[in-house]
Short mmCIF file of C-alpha atoms and ligand atoms in Angstrom, two decimals:
data_model
loop_
_atom_site.label_atom_id
_atom_site.label_comp_id
_atom_site.label_asym_id
_atom_site.label_seq_id
_atom_site.Cartn_x
_atom_site.Cartn_y
_atom_site.Cartn_z
CA MET A 145 59.72 121.01 126.15
CA ALA A 146 62.70 118.66 127.51
CA SER A 147 64.83 120.10 130.08
CA PRO A 148 68.00 121.17 128.47
CA ILE A 149 71.12 119.17 129.27
CA SER A 150 74.54 120.81 129.06
CA PHE A 151 78.18 119.84 128.05
CA ASP A 152 81.30 122.06 126.82
CA VAL A 153 81.05 120.05 123.40
CA LEU A 154 78.29 118.61 121.40
CA VAL A 155 79.40 116.90 118.31
CA VAL A 156 76.61 116.27 115.78
CA GLY A 157 77.21 113.16 113.51
CA SER A 158 78.79 109.85 114.45
CA GLY A 159 81.27 109.02 111.14
CA ALA A 160 84.74 109.23 110.76
CA SER A 161 84.76 113.14 111.12
CA GLY A 162 82.14 113.20 114.00
CA LEU A 163 83.99 110.46 116.25
CA ALA A 164 87.78 111.71 115.78
CA ALA A 165 86.39 115.25 117.10
CA ALA A 166 84.89 113.64 119.70
CA VAL A 167 87.71 111.15 121.09
CA SER A 168 89.90 114.45 120.69
CA ALA A 169 87.74 116.62 122.69
CA GLU A 170 87.14 114.34 125.72
CA ARG A 171 91.07 113.28 125.78
CA ALA A 172 91.20 116.90 126.19
CA GLY A 173 89.24 117.18 129.39
CA ALA A 174 85.71 118.50 127.76
CA ARG A 175 82.24 116.98 128.59
CA VAL A 176 81.23 115.78 125.20
CA ALA A 177 77.94 114.68 123.58
CA VAL A 178 77.76 112.97 120.13
CA ALA A 179 74.23 113.66 118.77
CA THR A 180 73.66 111.26 115.72
CA LYS A 181 70.74 111.07 113.44
CA GLY A 182 70.56 107.06 113.67
CA SER A 183 72.74 104.29 115.30
CA LEU A 184 76.69 105.09 116.04
CA GLN A 185 77.52 103.24 113.33
CA ALA A 186 75.05 104.99 110.31
CA CYS A 187 77.49 106.46 108.35
CA ASN A 188 79.06 106.87 105.15
CA SER A 189 82.59 106.80 106.77
CA ALA A 190 82.13 102.72 107.46
CA LYS A 191 81.67 102.32 103.72
CA ALA A 192 85.02 103.64 102.70
CA GLN A 193 86.94 100.63 101.11
CA GLY A 194 89.63 102.16 99.22
CA GLY A 195 91.93 103.29 101.90
CA ILE A 196 93.70 106.82 103.52
CA GLN A 197 96.53 108.96 102.03
CA ALA A 198 99.77 109.55 104.02
CA ALA A 199 103.00 110.19 102.58
CA PHE A 200 105.12 106.72 103.62
CA GLY A 201 106.91 106.26 100.46
CA ASP A 202 110.81 106.52 100.59
CA ASP A 203 110.28 108.81 97.43
CA ASP A 204 107.31 110.78 98.65
CA SER A 205 106.61 113.63 100.93
CA PRO A 206 103.64 115.80 102.37
CA ASP A 207 104.72 118.43 99.97
CA LEU A 208 104.25 116.11 96.60
CA HIS A 209 100.89 115.35 98.18
CA ALA A 210 99.87 118.49 98.76
CA GLU A 211 101.16 119.13 95.19
CA ASP A 212 98.69 116.30 93.77
CA VAL A 213 95.89 117.58 95.75
CA TRP A 214 96.37 120.70 94.73
CA GLN A 215 96.71 119.66 91.00
CA SER A 216 93.37 117.31 91.16
CA SER A 217 91.46 120.14 92.54
CA HIS A 218 92.39 122.01 89.69
CA GLU A 219 94.36 125.04 91.98
CA THR A 220 90.74 125.55 93.62
CA ALA A 221 91.66 124.32 97.12
CA ASN A 222 92.79 126.12 99.98
CA ARG A 223 96.38 125.81 100.02
CA ALA A 224 96.66 126.40 104.04
CA LEU A 225 94.24 123.33 104.71
CA VAL A 226 95.66 121.30 102.29
CA THR A 227 99.35 121.82 104.05
CA VAL A 228 97.78 120.88 107.27
CA LEU A 229 96.05 117.96 105.93
CA THR A 230 99.21 116.66 103.97
CA SER A 231 101.67 117.31 106.74
CA GLU A 232 100.01 116.05 109.42
CA ALA A 233 98.45 112.37 107.35
CA PRO A 234 101.16 110.35 109.18
CA SER A 235 100.52 111.15 112.12
CA ALA A 236 97.10 111.05 112.14
CA ILE A 237 97.73 107.14 110.85
CA HIS A 238 99.75 106.82 114.08
CA TRP A 239 96.70 107.96 116.09
CA LEU A 240 94.62 105.37 114.29
CA GLU A 241 97.25 102.90 114.79
CA GLU A 242 97.05 103.59 118.20
CA LEU A 243 93.58 103.24 118.42
CA GLY A 244 93.81 99.93 117.19
CA VAL A 245 93.62 100.14 113.33
CA GLU A 246 95.89 97.60 111.78
CA PHE A 247 96.28 98.64 107.98
CA THR A 248 97.71 96.16 105.52
CA ARG A 249 101.48 95.76 105.68
CA GLU A 250 104.18 94.06 103.60
CA ASN A 251 108.06 94.25 103.26
CA GLY A 252 108.35 95.66 106.57
CA GLY A 253 106.29 98.38 105.60
CA TYR A 254 103.33 99.36 104.79
CA ARG A 255 101.22 98.50 101.51
CA LEU A 256 100.41 101.58 99.45
CA ALA A 257 99.02 102.02 96.36
CA ARG A 258 98.79 104.71 93.77
CA CYS A 259 95.46 106.15 93.33
CA GLY A 260 94.16 108.29 90.81
CA GLY A 261 95.88 111.75 90.53
CA ALA A 262 98.69 110.91 92.84
CA SER A 263 102.28 111.27 91.65
CA ARG A 264 103.41 108.55 94.03
CA LYS A 265 101.85 105.19 95.62
CA ARG A 266 100.62 106.56 98.83
CA LEU A 267 97.07 105.01 99.89
CA LEU A 268 97.00 102.78 102.76
CA GLN A 269 94.23 100.04 103.13
CA VAL A 270 93.07 97.82 105.94
CA GLY A 271 92.11 95.18 102.93
CA ASP A 272 88.95 96.62 101.12
CA ARG A 273 87.45 97.66 104.55
CA THR A 274 89.20 100.88 105.60
CA GLY A 275 86.61 102.96 106.67
CA HIS A 276 85.05 99.88 108.60
CA ALA A 277 88.30 99.52 110.41
CA ILE A 278 88.80 103.03 111.23
CA THR A 279 85.39 103.93 112.28
CA LYS A 280 85.02 100.86 114.71
CA ALA A 281 88.23 101.99 116.25
CA LEU A 282 86.95 105.29 116.51
CA ARG A 283 83.51 104.18 117.81
CA GLU A 284 85.40 101.67 120.55
CA ALA A 285 87.76 104.93 121.74
CA TRP A 286 84.57 106.84 122.32
CA GLU A 287 82.71 104.21 123.79
CA ALA A 288 85.48 103.47 126.42
CA GLY A 289 85.29 107.16 127.66
CA SER A 290 82.70 109.05 129.41
CA GLY A 291 80.99 110.97 127.10
CA THR A 292 77.35 110.79 126.04
CA THR A 293 75.88 109.27 122.73
CA LEU A 294 72.37 110.42 121.75
CA ALA A 295 71.37 108.21 119.24
CA GLY A 296 68.27 108.69 117.04
CA SER A 297 68.66 112.53 117.30
CA PRO A 298 68.87 113.91 114.47
CA LEU A 299 69.77 118.00 114.52
CA ALA A 300 66.87 119.98 113.74
CA THR A 301 67.34 123.34 115.33
CA LEU A 302 70.96 125.28 116.34
CA GLU A 303 70.85 128.61 118.05
CA GLN A 304 73.50 130.71 118.88
CA ARG A 305 72.69 132.34 122.66
CA ALA A 306 74.66 134.85 125.15
CA ASN A 307 77.46 131.94 125.90
CA GLY A 308 77.23 128.97 123.49
CA TRP A 309 74.54 127.54 121.73
CA ARG A 310 71.05 125.55 122.31
CA ALA A 311 70.46 122.79 119.75
CA THR A 312 67.49 120.27 119.42
CA CYS A 313 68.38 117.03 118.87
CA GLY A 314 65.64 114.73 118.54
CA GLU A 315 63.87 114.82 121.83
CA HIS A 316 66.65 116.33 123.49
CA VAL A 317 67.53 120.02 124.07
CA VAL A 318 71.30 120.29 124.36
CA ASP A 319 73.40 123.53 125.16
CA ALA A 320 76.73 123.38 124.80
CA ALA A 321 79.64 125.98 124.56
CA THR A 322 81.07 125.00 121.37
CA VAL A 323 79.56 122.51 118.29
CA VAL A 324 81.31 120.40 115.89
CA LEU A 325 79.56 119.50 112.73
CA GLY A 326 80.39 116.13 111.01
CA ALA A 327 77.44 115.30 109.36
CA GLY A 328 78.43 114.46 106.30
CA GLY A 329 77.31 115.25 102.90
CA ARG A 330 74.17 115.59 100.89
CA CYS A 331 74.67 112.90 97.86
CA PHE A 332 72.21 110.35 99.08
CA LYS A 333 69.26 113.14 98.69
CA GLU A 334 70.69 114.97 95.74
CA ALA A 335 70.86 111.35 93.61
CA ALA A 336 67.49 110.50 94.88
CA GLU A 337 65.87 114.04 93.58
CA ARG A 338 67.80 113.37 90.28
CA GLY A 339 66.77 109.84 89.49
CA GLU A 340 70.26 109.02 89.86
CA LEU A 341 72.43 106.14 91.96
CA SER A 342 73.97 106.93 94.66
CA THR A 343 77.03 105.50 96.74
CA ASN A 344 75.86 106.68 99.64
CA HIS A 345 74.14 106.09 103.04
CA PRO A 346 70.76 107.22 103.30
CA ASN A 347 71.39 109.62 106.07
CA ALA A 348 73.67 111.52 103.76
CA THR A 349 70.72 114.26 103.37
CA GLY A 350 72.52 117.76 103.95
CA GLU A 351 70.07 119.18 106.32
CA VAL A 352 72.79 120.26 108.65
CA THR A 353 74.99 121.99 106.21
CA ARG A 354 71.03 124.32 105.84
CA ILE A 355 70.75 124.76 109.37
CA ALA A 356 74.68 126.54 109.41
CA LEU A 357 74.24 128.52 106.04
CA ASP A 358 70.60 129.89 107.70
CA LEU A 359 72.76 130.74 111.14
CA GLY A 360 75.31 133.02 108.67
CA ALA A 361 77.82 130.30 107.92
CA GLU A 362 79.74 130.80 104.59
CA ALA A 363 80.01 128.16 102.34
CA ARG A 364 82.13 127.05 99.04
CA ASP A 365 81.91 124.83 95.81
CA LEU A 366 78.53 123.23 97.30
CA ASP A 367 77.59 122.98 93.62
CA ALA A 368 80.74 120.92 93.21
CA LEU A 369 79.36 117.26 92.91
CA GLN A 370 81.60 114.37 92.53
CA TYR A 371 81.04 111.23 90.38
CA HIS A 372 82.87 107.69 91.45
CA PRO A 373 83.82 106.72 88.10
CA ASN A 374 83.23 103.08 89.08
CA GLY A 375 79.97 102.62 90.04
CA GLY A 376 78.87 98.68 90.01
CA ALA A 377 76.31 98.90 86.86
CA TRP A 378 75.77 95.40 86.86
CA PRO A 379 74.38 93.08 88.24
CA GLU A 380 71.21 94.86 89.71
CA ASN A 381 72.08 94.26 93.52
CA MET A 382 75.67 96.00 92.71
CA GLN A 383 74.30 98.76 91.23
CA GLY A 384 75.53 101.88 93.33
CA TYR A 385 78.08 99.66 94.63
CA SER A 386 80.95 101.62 94.51
CA ILE A 387 84.34 99.49 93.08
CA PRO A 388 87.17 100.56 94.96
CA GLU A 389 89.31 102.97 92.75
CA THR A 390 92.19 100.37 93.99
CA THR A 391 90.97 97.98 91.28
CA ARG A 392 92.69 100.51 88.98
CA ALA A 393 95.58 100.95 91.20
CA TYR A 394 96.26 97.18 90.98
CA GLY A 395 95.41 97.05 87.00
CA ALA A 396 92.14 97.19 86.25
CA VAL A 397 91.44 99.63 82.77
CA LEU A 398 88.65 100.93 81.28
CA LEU A 399 87.49 99.50 78.05
CA ASN A 400 84.72 100.49 75.36
CA ALA A 401 82.56 98.36 73.73
CA ASP A 402 85.38 97.61 71.20
CA GLY A 403 87.35 96.92 73.64
CA GLU A 404 89.71 99.68 73.59
CA GLU A 405 91.08 101.85 76.52
CA PHE A 406 89.98 105.08 76.10
CA THR A 407 91.22 107.34 78.86
CA GLU A 408 94.02 106.94 81.35
CA SER A 409 92.72 105.02 84.11
CA LEU A 410 94.41 106.53 87.11
CA ALA A 411 93.75 110.30 86.05
CA PRO A 412 91.92 112.73 88.36
CA ARG A 413 88.26 111.11 89.11
CA ASP A 414 86.46 114.19 87.36
CA VAL A 415 88.92 113.09 84.28
CA VAL A 416 87.64 109.96 84.21
CA SER A 417 84.15 110.09 85.08
CA GLN A 418 84.09 112.74 82.11
CA ALA A 419 85.59 110.42 79.59
CA ILE A 420 83.19 107.32 80.41
CA PHE A 421 80.45 110.01 79.70
CA ASP A 422 81.62 111.00 76.58
CA GLU A 423 82.25 107.39 75.73
CA VAL A 424 79.01 106.59 75.82
CA GLY A 425 77.90 109.50 74.03
CA LYS A 426 79.91 108.74 71.09
CA GLY A 427 78.20 105.34 71.33
CA LYS A 428 80.86 103.73 71.98
CA GLY A 429 79.18 102.36 75.51
CA VAL A 430 77.74 98.98 76.41
CA GLU A 431 74.41 98.38 77.79
CA THR A 432 73.44 96.64 80.77
CA PRO A 433 70.65 94.05 80.70
CA ASP A 434 68.04 96.28 81.80
CA GLY A 435 69.26 99.70 79.49
CA ARG A 436 71.49 101.43 81.82
CA PRO A 437 74.85 102.91 79.99
CA ALA A 438 78.17 101.47 80.93
CA VAL A 439 81.84 100.52 79.82
CA TYR A 440 83.91 97.58 80.74
CA LEU A 441 86.23 97.65 83.74
CA ASP A 442 88.61 95.20 82.95
CA THR A 443 89.27 93.55 86.61
CA THR A 444 91.17 89.91 84.87
CA ARG A 445 94.37 92.34 84.91
CA ILE A 446 94.48 92.47 88.38
CA SER A 447 96.95 89.59 89.83
CA GLN A 448 95.41 87.13 91.98
CA ASP A 449 97.43 87.81 95.07
CA ASP A 450 96.96 91.48 94.56
CA ALA A 451 93.21 90.95 94.55
CA GLU A 452 93.31 88.78 97.78
CA ILE A 453 95.20 90.69 99.53
CA SER A 454 94.11 94.34 98.96
CA LEU A 455 90.12 93.56 97.30
CA PRO A 456 88.94 90.24 99.18
CA TYR A 457 85.74 92.18 100.12
CA MET A 458 84.68 93.16 96.38
CA LEU A 459 85.66 89.82 95.18
CA ARG A 460 83.38 88.14 97.44
CA ARG A 461 80.50 90.68 96.21
CA TYR A 462 80.74 89.77 93.02
CA ARG A 463 81.35 86.34 93.33
CA ALA A 464 78.07 86.01 95.58
CA ALA A 465 76.28 87.35 92.73
CA GLY A 466 77.67 85.28 90.15
CA ILE A 467 80.37 87.04 88.59
CA ASP A 468 84.17 86.36 89.14
CA PRO A 469 85.93 89.61 88.12
CA LEU A 470 89.28 87.73 87.64
CA ARG A 471 87.86 85.94 85.02
CA GLU A 472 85.61 88.53 83.54
CA PRO A 473 85.04 92.52 82.91
CA ILE A 474 82.63 94.35 84.90
CA LEU A 475 80.30 97.14 83.91
CA THR A 476 80.70 100.42 85.38
CA TYR A 477 79.49 103.88 85.36
CA PRO A 478 79.77 106.95 87.01
CA VAL A 479 77.47 107.34 90.48
CA LEU A 480 77.00 110.44 92.72
CA HIS A 481 79.70 110.08 95.58
CA TYR A 482 80.72 112.96 97.13
CA GLN A 483 79.95 116.46 98.25
CA ASN A 484 83.52 118.39 97.32
CA GLY A 485 82.55 121.65 98.93
CA GLY A 486 80.87 122.48 102.40
CA LEU A 487 81.28 125.36 105.04
CA VAL A 488 84.45 127.72 105.07
CA ILE A 489 86.45 126.86 107.54
CA ASP A 490 89.97 127.98 109.34
CA GLU A 491 92.58 125.44 110.06
CA HIS A 492 91.48 124.64 113.45
CA ALA A 493 88.01 123.58 111.41
CA GLU A 494 86.44 126.54 112.68
CA THR A 495 83.41 128.10 110.12
CA THR A 496 82.88 131.56 110.23
CA LEU A 497 80.89 131.76 113.41
CA ASP A 498 82.61 131.48 116.73
CA GLY A 499 82.19 128.54 118.49
CA LEU A 500 80.78 126.31 115.52
CA PHE A 501 82.91 123.78 113.42
CA ALA A 502 82.97 121.82 111.11
CA CYS A 503 85.05 118.79 109.95
CA GLY A 504 85.04 115.98 107.70
CA GLU A 505 82.75 115.92 104.03
CA ILE A 506 80.43 119.01 105.50
CA ALA A 507 83.54 121.38 105.04
CA GLY A 508 84.93 123.22 102.05
CA GLY A 509 88.18 124.16 100.83
CA THR A 510 90.66 121.30 101.52
CA HIS A 511 90.10 119.42 98.09
CA GLY A 512 88.59 122.37 96.28
CA ARG A 513 86.17 121.31 93.63
CA ASN A 514 87.46 118.05 92.96
CA ARG A 515 88.82 115.60 95.77
CA MET A 516 91.36 113.11 95.33
CA MET A 517 90.25 109.60 96.66
CA GLY A 518 91.82 108.40 99.95
CA ASN A 519 91.94 111.73 101.29
CA SER A 520 88.49 111.87 102.81
CA LEU A 521 89.06 109.78 105.61
CA LEU A 522 92.30 111.63 106.27
CA GLU A 523 90.76 115.06 106.34
CA CYS A 524 87.95 113.34 108.61
CA CYS A 525 90.66 112.30 111.11
CA VAL A 526 93.17 115.13 110.54
CA PHE A 527 90.55 118.11 111.28
CA GLY A 528 88.19 115.66 113.21
CA ARG A 529 90.80 115.51 115.61
CA ARG A 530 91.94 119.63 115.18
CA ALA A 531 88.25 120.18 115.82
CA GLY A 532 87.62 118.38 118.82
CA LEU A 533 90.70 119.98 119.92
CA ALA A 534 90.10 123.89 119.56
CA ALA A 535 86.12 122.92 120.56
CA ALA A 536 87.53 121.63 123.72
CA ARG A 537 89.61 124.57 124.25
CA ASN A 538 87.55 127.21 123.38
C1 FAD B 619 80.67 103.55 99.55
C2 FAD B 619 81.94 104.95 99.57
C3 FAD B 619 83.39 104.63 99.89
C4 FAD B 619 84.08 105.60 99.95
N1 FAD B 619 85.32 105.12 100.04
C5 FAD B 619 86.38 106.38 100.04
C6 FAD B 619 87.75 105.78 100.41
O1 FAD B 619 88.24 104.66 100.44
N2 FAD B 619 88.60 106.95 100.92
C7 FAD B 619 88.26 108.03 101.46
O2 FAD B 619 89.20 108.75 101.88
N3 FAD B 619 87.12 108.34 101.27
C8 FAD B 619 86.04 107.33 100.77
N4 FAD B 619 85.04 107.85 100.54
C9 FAD B 619 84.15 108.88 101.32
C10 FAD B 619 84.18 109.18 102.71
O3 FAD B 619 84.02 108.02 103.29
C11 FAD B 619 83.68 110.29 103.62
O4 FAD B 619 83.39 111.06 102.36
C12 FAD B 619 83.81 110.29 104.47
O5 FAD B 619 83.78 109.24 105.13
C13 FAD B 619 82.78 111.04 105.20
O6 FAD B 619 82.83 111.26 106.64
P1 FAD B 619 81.98 112.47 107.56
O7 FAD B 619 82.30 111.85 108.91
O8 FAD B 619 82.08 113.50 107.05
O9 FAD B 619 80.48 111.89 107.16
P2 FAD B 619 79.65 110.45 107.69
O10 FAD B 619 80.41 109.35 107.40
O11 FAD B 619 78.61 110.40 106.05
O12 FAD B 619 79.03 110.60 108.79
C14 FAD B 619 77.89 111.46 109.06
C15 FAD B 619 76.71 111.33 110.10
O13 FAD B 619 76.27 112.59 110.33
C16 FAD B 619 74.97 111.73 110.75
N5 FAD B 619 73.82 112.96 110.19
C17 FAD B 619 73.37 112.96 108.99
N6 FAD B 619 72.85 114.36 109.51
C18 FAD B 619 72.38 114.42 110.91
C19 FAD B 619 71.60 115.63 111.38
N7 FAD B 619 70.46 115.68 111.02
N8 FAD B 619 71.54 115.27 112.86
C20 FAD B 619 72.55 114.27 113.44
N9 FAD B 619 73.55 113.59 112.95
C21 FAD B 619 73.22 113.16 111.22
C22 FAD B 619 74.86 110.72 110.18
O14 FAD B 619 74.28 109.65 110.29
C23 FAD B 619 76.42 110.30 110.06
O15 FAD B 619 76.72 109.44 111.40
C24 FAD B 619 83.74 107.18 100.29
C25 FAD B 619 82.53 107.35 100.43
C26 FAD B 619 81.81 106.06 100.23
C27 FAD B 619 79.90 106.55 100.38
#
């Protein structure tokens, strides 16, 4: 066995949550290591396009944001966590700006979009590469510090000892006073097992949750997996692509085979996904050339200006595949996207085990059984920061 290397804090995973925790723990004075399965860049967070929620509108407030989360969760979220999420959202945005994220602006303020389930325009964006911009800034902040990166080092075992934790991460044996789990969800693996499409990165396989459960950590809502209402259904190379929900915020609507609108396009995600399943079930869907079910997303209703400012990446991808979404509707169908539930945490992101923290998609409670779009990147930043700070002080 390799000789153990020692740190104050071990962070597992290098998505937005893990990186936010690592930066925050290091800035609090801890000696920190990040152990991650692949490269530092490999994660779901970098794939996020749509945006991140925070109440900045004149007609908005953290309380209204919290109420929208509560309603979208069908009153299943943990209200204490929701209050932390929405009240710290503006400061998390300013923290990201200090790290170099440049949110799209207009008329002297942020360009805000309304997302499914929201009562106000609240979604900040960096074009349609928001997750890429956030993870890049966090990664650069992490790499500018003196922390240790253990890439290609998946967590395989974790054991509680008298004075902290011992982990095996790839070839490394790591001792740490505290551990932050930021290893994401399991939708890639789940979709593969069901023979379905997923928006997720191949590293989203969920074994770290299993390790924590085996140690006795509590979890909630693990059965509540979320479908993204608008997976790409055609052309073939766009299958599983998550069409940004901002297409609907900027005017796109869902149409059945007869060209009729069959649902409120900006309802919460589970409602929109179910409406699509039902419409197809009634025989009112369309079929892709390879025989998959689909409905139309009429993206021709998006203005050229909105598309160019807020959807340039989506436009490029479809146009490269031979379809111009501003000239013809695109084919869409729900795809497996997000693990709503996860490890139970408190307001400082500590699990039910002392000295073991969890943040981001691996944690449960903040969204209850149904997450609103734009609140996951937010959760990663708000609870990642909190986890890092608490783990450093523990
Ligand atoms: C295509 C797409 C679009 C999205 N769009 C949005 C959006 O617009 N707004 C929004 O708020 N949310 C969005 N989401 C959801 C959001 O991006 C993710 O839920 C969130 O970023 C998860 O962050 P995370 O840090 O918890 O996990 P991830 O970003 O998934 O990172 C997990 C990390 O853990 C590592 N890991 C996994 N297993 C192990 C192991 N055994 N040992 C060590 N490391 C491990 C992975 O390699 C990775 O580095 C989107 C998700 C996808 C997939």
